[in-house]
C-alpha cells in the first residue's frame, strides 16, 4: 500500500514538473509576419532595428530572418508557445512564449531564458523578455 501511494505521489509530482506542449493543427498562424512594434526589457526598439525582420510560420516550423537566419520547431496552442532553435543563434535553445492574435496582429511575448511562460505582455523590468507585434504580409 505504501509503495502504491508513493508511486501515485511520484506520478503527480512528475506531471506537475513537465511542460505540456500543445500542438496546434489549425494553421491559423501560418504565413509571413512583419514586425510593427518590438520591445526588449521594457524599452521600445526603433523601427529601423526591425524593418527587415520576418517571421515565417509553417505548421510546426519557423524561420526568422533578421541579421542572420534562425530556424527551428515551434509548438503552439492555448496562447502558449514552445520554441526549439535548430539552426542559427538560438540553436539548442528552448524559448517559451505567450501569444495572441487580435485584429490581424500577432503579439508574442518571449521569455528568452525559457524557464517559464510570461504571465503578461509586459516586459518592463524583465531583461530577458522580448515583445513583438506583427502583421501578416500582404494584409494592410
CSV table of N, CA and C in Angstrom, one decimal:
chain,number,residue,atom,x,y,z
A,1,UNK,N,0.8,-1.2,0.0
A,1,UNK,CA,0.0,0.0,0.0
A,1,UNK,C,0.9,1.3,0.0
A,2,UNK,N,1.9,1.2,0.8
A,2,UNK,CA,2.8,2.4,0.9
A,2,UNK,C,3.5,2.6,-0.5
A,3,UNK,N,3.9,1.5,-1.1
A,3,UNK,CA,4.5,1.6,-2.5
A,3,UNK,C,3.5,2.2,-3.5
A,4,UNK,N,2.3,1.8,-3.4
A,4,UNK,CA,1.3,2.3,-4.4
A,4,UNK,C,1.1,3.8,-4.1
A,5,UNK,N,1.0,4.2,-2.9
A,5,UNK,CA,0.9,5.6,-2.5
A,5,UNK,C,2.1,6.4,-3.0
A,6,UNK,N,3.3,5.9,-2.8
A,6,UNK,CA,4.5,6.5,-3.2
A,6,UNK,C,4.5,6.7,-4.7
A,7,UNK,N,4.1,5.7,-5.5
A,7,UNK,CA,4.1,5.7,-7.0
A,7,UNK,C,3.1,6.8,-7.4
A,8,UNK,N,1.9,6.8,-6.8
A,8,UNK,CA,0.9,7.8,-7.1
A,8,UNK,C,1.4,9.2,-6.9
A,9,UNK,N,2.0,9.4,-5.8
A,9,UNK,CA,2.6,10.8,-5.5
A,9,UNK,C,3.7,11.1,-6.4
A,10,UNK,N,4.5,10.2,-6.8
A,10,UNK,CA,5.6,10.4,-7.7
A,10,UNK,C,5.0,10.8,-9.1
A,11,UNK,N,4.0,10.1,-9.5
A,11,UNK,CA,3.5,10.4,-10.9
A,11,UNK,C,2.8,11.8,-10.9
A,12,UNK,N,2.2,12.2,-9.8
A,12,UNK,CA,1.6,13.5,-9.7
A,12,UNK,C,2.7,14.6,-9.8
A,13,UNK,N,3.8,14.4,-9.0
A,13,UNK,CA,4.9,15.3,-9.0
A,13,UNK,C,5.5,15.5,-10.4
A,14,UNK,N,5.8,14.4,-11.0
A,14,UNK,CA,6.4,14.4,-12.4
A,14,UNK,C,5.4,15.1,-13.3
A,15,UNK,N,4.1,14.9,-13.2
A,15,UNK,CA,3.2,15.5,-14.1
A,15,UNK,C,3.1,17.0,-13.9
A,16,UNK,N,3.4,17.5,-12.7
A,16,UNK,CA,3.4,18.9,-12.4
A,16,UNK,C,4.7,19.6,-12.9
A,17,UNK,N,5.7,18.8,-13.0
A,17,UNK,CA,7.0,19.4,-13.4
A,17,UNK,C,7.2,19.4,-14.9
A,18,UNK,N,6.4,18.6,-15.6
A,18,UNK,CA,6.6,18.5,-17.1
A,18,UNK,C,5.8,19.6,-17.8
A,19,UNK,N,6.4,20.3,-18.7
A,19,UNK,CA,5.8,21.3,-19.5
A,19,UNK,C,4.9,20.6,-20.6
A,20,UNK,N,3.6,20.9,-20.6
A,20,UNK,CA,2.7,20.2,-21.5
A,20,UNK,C,2.8,21.0,-22.8
A,21,UNK,N,3.2,20.4,-23.9
A,21,UNK,CA,3.2,21.1,-25.2
A,21,UNK,C,2.0,20.8,-25.9
A,22,UNK,N,1.3,21.8,-26.3
A,22,UNK,CA,0.0,21.6,-27.1
A,22,UNK,C,0.4,22.0,-28.5
A,23,UNK,N,0.2,21.0,-29.4
A,23,UNK,CA,0.4,21.2,-30.8
A,23,UNK,C,-0.8,21.7,-31.5
A,24,UNK,N,-0.7,22.8,-32.2
A,24,UNK,CA,-1.8,23.4,-32.9
A,24,UNK,C,-1.8,22.8,-34.3
A,25,UNK,N,-2.9,22.4,-34.8
A,25,UNK,CA,-3.0,21.9,-36.1
A,25,UNK,C,-3.9,22.8,-37.0
A,26,UNK,N,-4.3,24.0,-36.5
A,26,UNK,CA,-5.2,24.8,-37.2
A,26,UNK,C,-4.5,25.6,-38.3
A,27,UNK,N,-3.2,25.9,-38.1
A,27,UNK,CA,-2.5,26.7,-39.1
A,27,UNK,C,-2.9,28.1,-39.1
A,28,UNK,N,-3.6,28.6,-38.1
A,28,UNK,CA,-4.0,30.0,-38.0
A,28,UNK,C,-2.9,31.0,-38.1
A,29,UNK,N,-1.7,30.6,-37.6
A,29,UNK,CA,-0.6,31.5,-37.6
A,29,UNK,C,0.3,31.3,-38.9
A,30,UNK,N,0.0,30.4,-39.7
A,30,UNK,CA,0.9,30.1,-40.9
A,30,UNK,C,0.9,31.4,-41.8
A,31,UNK,N,2.2,31.7,-42.2
A,31,UNK,CA,2.4,32.8,-43.1
A,31,UNK,C,3.6,33.6,-42.7
A,32,UNK,N,3.8,34.7,-43.4
A,32,UNK,CA,5.0,35.6,-43.1
A,32,UNK,C,4.5,36.8,-42.3
A,33,UNK,N,5.1,37.0,-41.2
A,33,UNK,CA,4.7,38.1,-40.3
A,33,UNK,C,5.8,39.2,-40.2
A,34,UNK,N,5.4,40.4,-40.3
A,34,UNK,CA,6.3,41.6,-40.4
A,34,UNK,C,6.1,42.4,-39.1
A,35,UNK,N,7.1,42.6,-38.3
A,35,UNK,CA,7.0,43.4,-37.1
A,35,UNK,C,6.6,44.8,-37.3
A,36,UNK,N,5.7,45.3,-36.5
A,36,UNK,CA,5.3,46.7,-36.5
A,36,UNK,C,5.7,47.4,-35.2
A,37,UNK,N,6.0,46.6,-34.2
A,37,UNK,CA,6.5,47.1,-32.9
A,37,UNK,C,7.3,46.0,-32.2
A,38,UNK,N,8.4,46.4,-31.5
A,38,UNK,CA,9.2,45.5,-30.7
A,38,UNK,C,9.7,46.2,-29.5
A,39,UNK,N,9.8,45.4,-28.4
A,39,UNK,CA,10.4,46.0,-27.2
A,39,UNK,C,11.1,44.9,-26.5
A,40,UNK,N,12.1,45.3,-25.8
A,40,UNK,CA,13.0,44.4,-25.1
A,40,UNK,C,13.3,44.9,-23.7
A,41,UNK,N,12.9,44.1,-22.7
A,41,UNK,CA,13.1,44.6,-21.3
A,41,UNK,C,12.5,45.9,-20.9
A,42,UNK,N,11.3,46.2,-21.5
A,42,UNK,CA,10.6,47.4,-21.3
A,42,UNK,C,11.0,48.6,-22.1
A,43,UNK,N,11.9,48.4,-23.0
A,43,UNK,CA,12.4,49.5,-23.9
A,43,UNK,C,11.9,49.3,-25.3
A,44,UNK,N,11.1,50.2,-25.9
A,44,UNK,CA,10.7,50.1,-27.2
A,44,UNK,C,11.8,50.3,-28.2
A,45,UNK,N,11.9,49.4,-29.2
A,45,UNK,CA,13.0,49.5,-30.1
A,45,UNK,C,12.6,50.3,-31.3
A,46,UNK,N,13.6,51.1,-31.9
A,46,UNK,CA,13.3,51.9,-33.1
A,46,UNK,C,12.9,51.0,-34.3
A,47,UNK,N,12.0,51.5,-35.1
A,47,UNK,CA,11.5,50.7,-36.3
A,47,UNK,C,12.7,50.3,-37.2
A,48,UNK,N,13.7,51.1,-37.3
A,48,UNK,CA,14.8,50.8,-38.1
A,48,UNK,C,15.6,49.6,-37.7
A,49,UNK,N,15.4,49.2,-36.4
A,49,UNK,CA,16.1,48.0,-36.0
A,49,UNK,C,15.4,46.7,-36.4
A,50,UNK,N,14.2,46.8,-36.8
A,50,UNK,CA,13.4,45.5,-37.2
A,50,UNK,C,12.7,45.6,-38.6
A,51,UNK,N,13.0,46.7,-39.3
A,51,UNK,CA,12.3,46.8,-40.6
A,51,UNK,C,12.5,45.7,-41.6
A,52,UNK,N,13.6,45.0,-41.5
A,52,UNK,CA,13.9,43.9,-42.5
A,52,UNK,C,13.6,42.5,-41.9
A,53,UNK,N,13.2,42.5,-40.6
A,53,UNK,CA,12.9,41.2,-40.0
A,53,UNK,C,11.6,40.6,-40.5
A,54,UNK,N,11.6,39.2,-40.5
A,54,UNK,CA,10.4,38.5,-40.9
A,54,UNK,C,10.4,37.2,-40.1
A,55,UNK,N,9.2,36.8,-39.7
A,55,UNK,CA,8.9,35.6,-39.0
A,55,UNK,C,8.0,34.8,-39.9
A,56,UNK,N,8.5,33.6,-40.3
A,56,UNK,CA,7.7,32.7,-41.2
A,56,UNK,C,7.3,31.5,-40.4
A,57,UNK,N,6.0,31.3,-40.3
A,57,UNK,CA,5.5,30.1,-39.6
A,57,UNK,C,4.8,29.2,-40.6
A,58,UNK,N,5.1,27.9,-40.5
A,58,UNK,CA,4.5,26.9,-41.4
A,58,UNK,C,4.3,25.7,-40.5
A,59,UNK,N,3.1,25.6,-40.0
A,59,UNK,CA,2.8,24.5,-39.1
A,59,UNK,C,3.7,24.5,-37.9
A,60,UNK,N,4.6,23.5,-37.8
A,60,UNK,CA,5.5,23.4,-36.6
A,60,UNK,C,6.9,23.9,-36.9
A,61,UNK,N,7.1,24.5,-38.1
A,61,UNK,CA,8.4,25.1,-38.4
A,61,UNK,C,8.4,26.6,-38.4
A,62,UNK,N,9.5,27.2,-38.0
A,62,UNK,CA,9.6,28.6,-38.0
A,62,UNK,C,10.9,29.0,-38.6
A,63,UNK,N,11.0,30.2,-39.2
A,63,UNK,CA,12.2,30.8,-39.7
A,63,UNK,C,12.1,32.3,-39.4
A,64,UNK,N,13.2,32.8,-38.8
A,64,UNK,CA,13.3,34.2,-38.5
A,64,UNK,C,14.4,34.7,-39.3
A,65,UNK,N,14.1,35.8,-40.1
A,65,UNK,CA,15.1,36.4,-40.9
A,65,UNK,C,15.4,37.8,-40.3
A,66,UNK,N,16.6,38.0,-39.8
A,66,UNK,CA,17.0,39.3,-39.2
A,66,UNK,C,18.4,39.6,-39.7
A,67,UNK,N,19.3,39.8,-38.8
A,67,UNK,CA,20.7,40.0,-39.1
A,67,UNK,C,21.3,38.7,-39.6
A,68,UNK,N,20.7,37.6,-39.2
A,68,UNK,CA,21.0,36.2,-39.6
A,68,UNK,C,19.7,35.4,-39.7
A,69,UNK,N,19.8,34.2,-40.1
A,69,UNK,CA,18.7,33.3,-40.2
A,69,UNK,C,18.6,32.3,-39.0
A,70,UNK,N,17.5,32.2,-38.4
A,70,UNK,CA,17.2,31.3,-37.3
A,70,UNK,C,16.1,30.4,-37.7
A,71,UNK,N,16.3,29.1,-37.5
A,71,UNK,CA,15.2,28.1,-37.9
A,71,UNK,C,15.0,27.1,-36.7
A,72,UNK,N,13.8,26.6,-36.7
A,72,UNK,CA,13.6,25.6,-35.7
A,72,UNK,C,12.1,25.1,-35.7
A,73,UNK,N,11.7,24.6,-34.5
A,73,UNK,CA,10.4,24.0,-34.4
A,73,UNK,C,9.6,24.8,-33.4
A,74,UNK,N,8.4,25.0,-33.7
A,74,UNK,CA,7.5,25.7,-32.7
A,74,UNK,C,6.2,24.9,-32.6
A,75,UNK,N,5.8,24.8,-31.3
A,75,UNK,CA,4.6,24.2,-30.9
A,75,UNK,C,3.7,25.3,-30.3
A,76,UNK,N,2.5,25.4,-30.7
A,76,UNK,CA,1.7,26.5,-30.1
A,76,UNK,C,0.2,26.0,-29.9
A,77,UNK,N,-0.4,26.6,-29.0
A,77,UNK,CA,-1.8,26.3,-28.7
A,77,UNK,C,-2.2,26.9,-27.4
A,78,UNK,N,-3.5,27.2,-27.2
A,78,UNK,CA,-3.9,27.8,-25.9
A,78,UNK,C,-3.2,29.0,-25.4
A,79,UNK,N,-2.7,29.8,-26.4
A,79,UNK,CA,-2.0,31.0,-26.0
A,79,UNK,C,-0.5,30.9,-25.6
A,80,UNK,N,0.0,29.7,-25.7
A,80,UNK,CA,1.4,29.4,-25.3
A,80,UNK,C,2.2,28.9,-26.5
A,81,UNK,N,3.5,29.2,-26.5
A,81,UNK,CA,4.4,28.6,-27.5
A,81,UNK,C,5.6,28.0,-26.8
A,82,UNK,N,6.1,26.9,-27.4
A,82,UNK,CA,7.4,26.3,-27.1
A,82,UNK,C,8.2,26.4,-28.4
A,83,UNK,N,9.4,27.0,-28.3
A,83,UNK,CA,10.2,27.2,-29.5
A,83,UNK,C,11.5,26.5,-29.3
A,84,UNK,N,11.9,25.7,-30.2
A,84,UNK,CA,13.2,25.0,-30.1
A,84,UNK,C,14.1,25.4,-31.3
A,85,UNK,N,15.1,26.1,-31.0
A,85,UNK,CA,16.1,26.5,-32.1
A,85,UNK,C,16.9,25.3,-32.6
A,86,UNK,N,17.0,25.2,-33.9
A,86,UNK,CA,17.8,24.1,-34.5
A,86,UNK,C,18.9,24.7,-35.3
A,87,UNK,N,18.8,25.9,-36.0
A,87,UNK,CA,19.8,26.5,-36.8
A,87,UNK,C,19.9,28.0,-36.5
A,88,UNK,N,21.1,28.5,-36.3
A,88,UNK,CA,21.3,29.9,-36.1
A,88,UNK,C,21.6,30.2,-34.6
A,89,UNK,N,21.5,31.5,-34.3
A,89,UNK,CA,21.9,31.9,-32.9
A,89,UNK,C,21.2,31.2,-31.8
A,90,UNK,N,20.0,30.7,-32.0
A,90,UNK,CA,19.2,30.0,-31.0
A,90,UNK,C,19.3,28.5,-31.1
A,91,UNK,N,20.2,28.0,-31.9
A,91,UNK,CA,20.3,26.5,-32.0
A,91,UNK,C,20.6,25.9,-30.6
A,92,UNK,N,19.8,24.9,-30.3
A,92,UNK,CA,19.9,24.2,-29.0
A,92,UNK,C,19.2,24.9,-27.8
A,93,UNK,N,18.5,26.0,-28.1
A,93,UNK,CA,17.8,26.7,-27.0
A,93,UNK,C,16.3,26.3,-27.1
A,94,UNK,N,15.7,26.4,-25.9
A,94,UNK,CA,14.2,26.3,-25.7
A,94,UNK,C,13.7,27.6,-25.2
A,95,UNK,N,12.8,28.2,-25.9
A,95,UNK,CA,12.3,29.5,-25.6
A,95,UNK,C,10.8,29.4,-25.4
A,96,UNK,N,10.3,29.9,-24.3
A,96,UNK,CA,8.9,29.9,-24.0
A,96,UNK,C,8.3,31.2,-24.3
A,97,UNK,N,7.0,31.2,-24.7
A,97,UNK,CA,6.3,32.5,-25.0
A,97,UNK,C,4.8,32.4,-24.9
A,98,UNK,N,4.2,33.5,-24.8
A,98,UNK,CA,2.7,33.6,-24.9
A,98,UNK,C,2.4,34.4,-26.2
A,99,UNK,N,1.2,34.1,-26.7
A,99,UNK,CA,0.8,34.8,-27.9
A,99,UNK,C,-0.7,35.1,-28.0
A,100,UNK,N,-1.0,36.0,-28.8
A,100,UNK,CA,-2.4,36.3,-29.1
A,100,UNK,C,-2.5,36.8,-30.5
A,101,UNK,N,-3.6,36.5,-31.1
A,101,UNK,CA,-3.9,37.0,-32.5
A,101,UNK,C,-5.2,37.8,-32.4
A,102,UNK,N,-5.1,39.1,-32.5
A,102,UNK,CA,-6.3,40.0,-32.4
A,102,UNK,C,-6.2,41.1,-33.5
A,103,UNK,N,-7.3,41.3,-34.1
A,103,UNK,CA,-7.4,42.4,-35.1
A,103,UNK,C,-6.3,42.3,-36.2
A,104,UNK,N,-5.9,41.1,-36.6
A,104,UNK,CA,-4.9,40.9,-37.6
A,104,UNK,C,-3.5,41.1,-37.1
A,105,UNK,N,-3.3,41.3,-35.8
A,105,UNK,CA,-2.0,41.5,-35.3
A,105,UNK,C,-1.6,40.3,-34.4
A,106,UNK,N,-0.4,39.8,-34.6
A,106,UNK,CA,0.1,38.7,-33.8
A,106,UNK,C,1.1,39.3,-32.8
A,107,UNK,N,0.7,39.1,-31.5
A,107,UNK,CA,1.6,39.6,-30.4
A,107,UNK,C,2.2,38.4,-29.7
A,108,UNK,N,3.5,38.4,-29.6
A,108,UNK,CA,4.2,37.4,-28.9
A,108,UNK,C,5.1,38.0,-27.9
A,109,UNK,N,5.1,37.5,-26.7
A,109,UNK,CA,6.0,37.9,-25.6
A,109,UNK,C,6.8,36.6,-25.3
A,110,UNK,N,8.1,36.8,-25.5
A,110,UNK,CA,9.1,35.7,-25.3
A,110,UNK,C,9.8,35.8,-24.0
A,111,UNK,N,10.0,34.7,-23.3
A,111,UNK,CA,10.9,34.6,-22.2
A,111,UNK,C,12.2,33.9,-22.8
A,112,UNK,N,13.2,34.7,-23.1
A,112,UNK,CA,14.4,34.1,-23.8
A,112,UNK,C,15.1,33.1,-23.0
A,113,UNK,N,14.9,33.1,-21.7
A,113,UNK,CA,15.6,32.0,-20.9
A,113,UNK,C,14.8,30.7,-20.9
A,114,UNK,N,13.5,30.8,-21.3
A,114,UNK,CA,12.7,29.6,-21.4
A,114,UNK,C,12.4,28.9,-20.1
A,115,UNK,N,12.6,29.5,-19.0
A,115,UNK,CA,12.3,28.9,-17.7
A,115,UNK,C,10.8,28.8,-17.4
A,116,UNK,N,10.0,29.7,-17.9
A,116,UNK,CA,8.6,29.7,-17.6
A,116,UNK,C,7.9,30.6,-18.7
A,117,UNK,N,6.6,30.5,-18.8
A,117,UNK,CA,5.9,31.3,-19.7
A,117,UNK,C,5.7,32.7,-19.1
A,118,UNK,N,5.8,33.8,-19.9
A,118,UNK,CA,5.4,35.1,-19.4
A,118,UNK,C,4.0,35.0,-18.9
A,119,UNK,N,3.7,35.8,-17.9
A,119,UNK,CA,2.3,35.9,-17.4
A,119,UNK,C,1.5,37.0,-18.0
A,120,UNK,N,2.2,37.9,-18.7
A,120,UNK,CA,1.5,39.1,-19.4
A,120,UNK,C,2.4,39.5,-20.5
A,121,UNK,N,1.9,40.5,-21.2
A,121,UNK,CA,2.7,41.1,-22.4
A,121,UNK,C,3.5,42.3,-22.0
A,122,UNK,N,3.8,42.4,-20.7
A,122,UNK,CA,4.6,43.5,-20.2
A,122,UNK,C,6.1,43.0,-20.0
A,123,UNK,N,7.0,43.8,-20.6
A,123,UNK,CA,8.4,43.4,-20.5
A,123,UNK,C,9.2,44.3,-19.5
A,124,UNK,N,8.5,45.4,-19.0
A,124,UNK,CA,9.2,46.3,-18.2
A,124,UNK,C,9.8,45.6,-16.9
A,125,UNK,N,11.1,45.9,-16.7
A,125,UNK,CA,11.8,45.3,-15.6
A,125,UNK,C,12.1,43.8,-15.7
A,126,UNK,N,12.0,43.3,-16.9
A,126,UNK,CA,12.2,41.9,-17.2
A,126,UNK,C,13.2,41.8,-18.4
A,127,UNK,N,14.5,41.9,-18.1
A,127,UNK,CA,15.6,42.0,-19.1
A,127,UNK,C,15.7,40.8,-20.0
A,128,UNK,N,15.0,39.7,-19.8
A,128,UNK,CA,15.1,38.5,-20.7
A,128,UNK,C,13.7,38.4,-21.5
A,129,UNK,N,12.8,39.3,-21.3
A,129,UNK,CA,11.6,39.3,-22.0
A,129,UNK,C,11.6,40.2,-23.3
A,130,UNK,N,11.1,39.6,-24.4
A,130,UNK,CA,11.1,40.3,-25.7
A,130,UNK,C,9.7,40.3,-26.2
A,131,UNK,N,9.2,41.4,-26.7
A,131,UNK,CA,7.8,41.5,-27.2
A,131,UNK,C,7.9,41.9,-28.6
A,132,UNK,N,7.1,41.2,-29.5
A,132,UNK,CA,7.0,41.6,-30.9
A,132,UNK,C,5.5,41.6,-31.3
A,133,UNK,N,5.1,42.6,-32.0
A,133,UNK,CA,3.8,42.8,-32.5
A,133,UNK,C,3.9,42.8,-34.0
A,134,UNK,N,3.3,41.9,-34.8
A,134,UNK,CA,3.5,41.8,-36.2
A,134,UNK,C,2.2,41.7,-36.9
A,135,UNK,N,2.2,42.1,-38.2
A,135,UNK,CA,1.1,41.9,-39.1
A,135,UNK,C,1.4,41.0,-40.2
A,136,UNK,N,0.4,40.3,-40.7
A,136,UNK,CA,0.7,39.3,-41.8
A,136,UNK,C,1.0,40.0,-43.1
A,137,UNK,N,2.0,39.5,-43.8
A,137,UNK,CA,2.4,40.1,-45.0
A,137,UNK,C,1.3,40.1,-46.0
A,138,UNK,N,1.1,41.2,-46.7
A,138,UNK,CA,0.0,41.3,-47.7
A,138,UNK,C,-1.3,41.8,-47.1
A,139,UNK,N,-1.4,42.0,-45.8
A,139,UNK,CA,-2.6,42.5,-45.2
A,139,UNK,C,-2.3,43.9,-44.7
A,140,UNK,N,-3.1,44.8,-45.1
A,140,UNK,CA,-2.9,46.2,-44.6
A,140,UNK,C,-3.4,46.5,-43.3
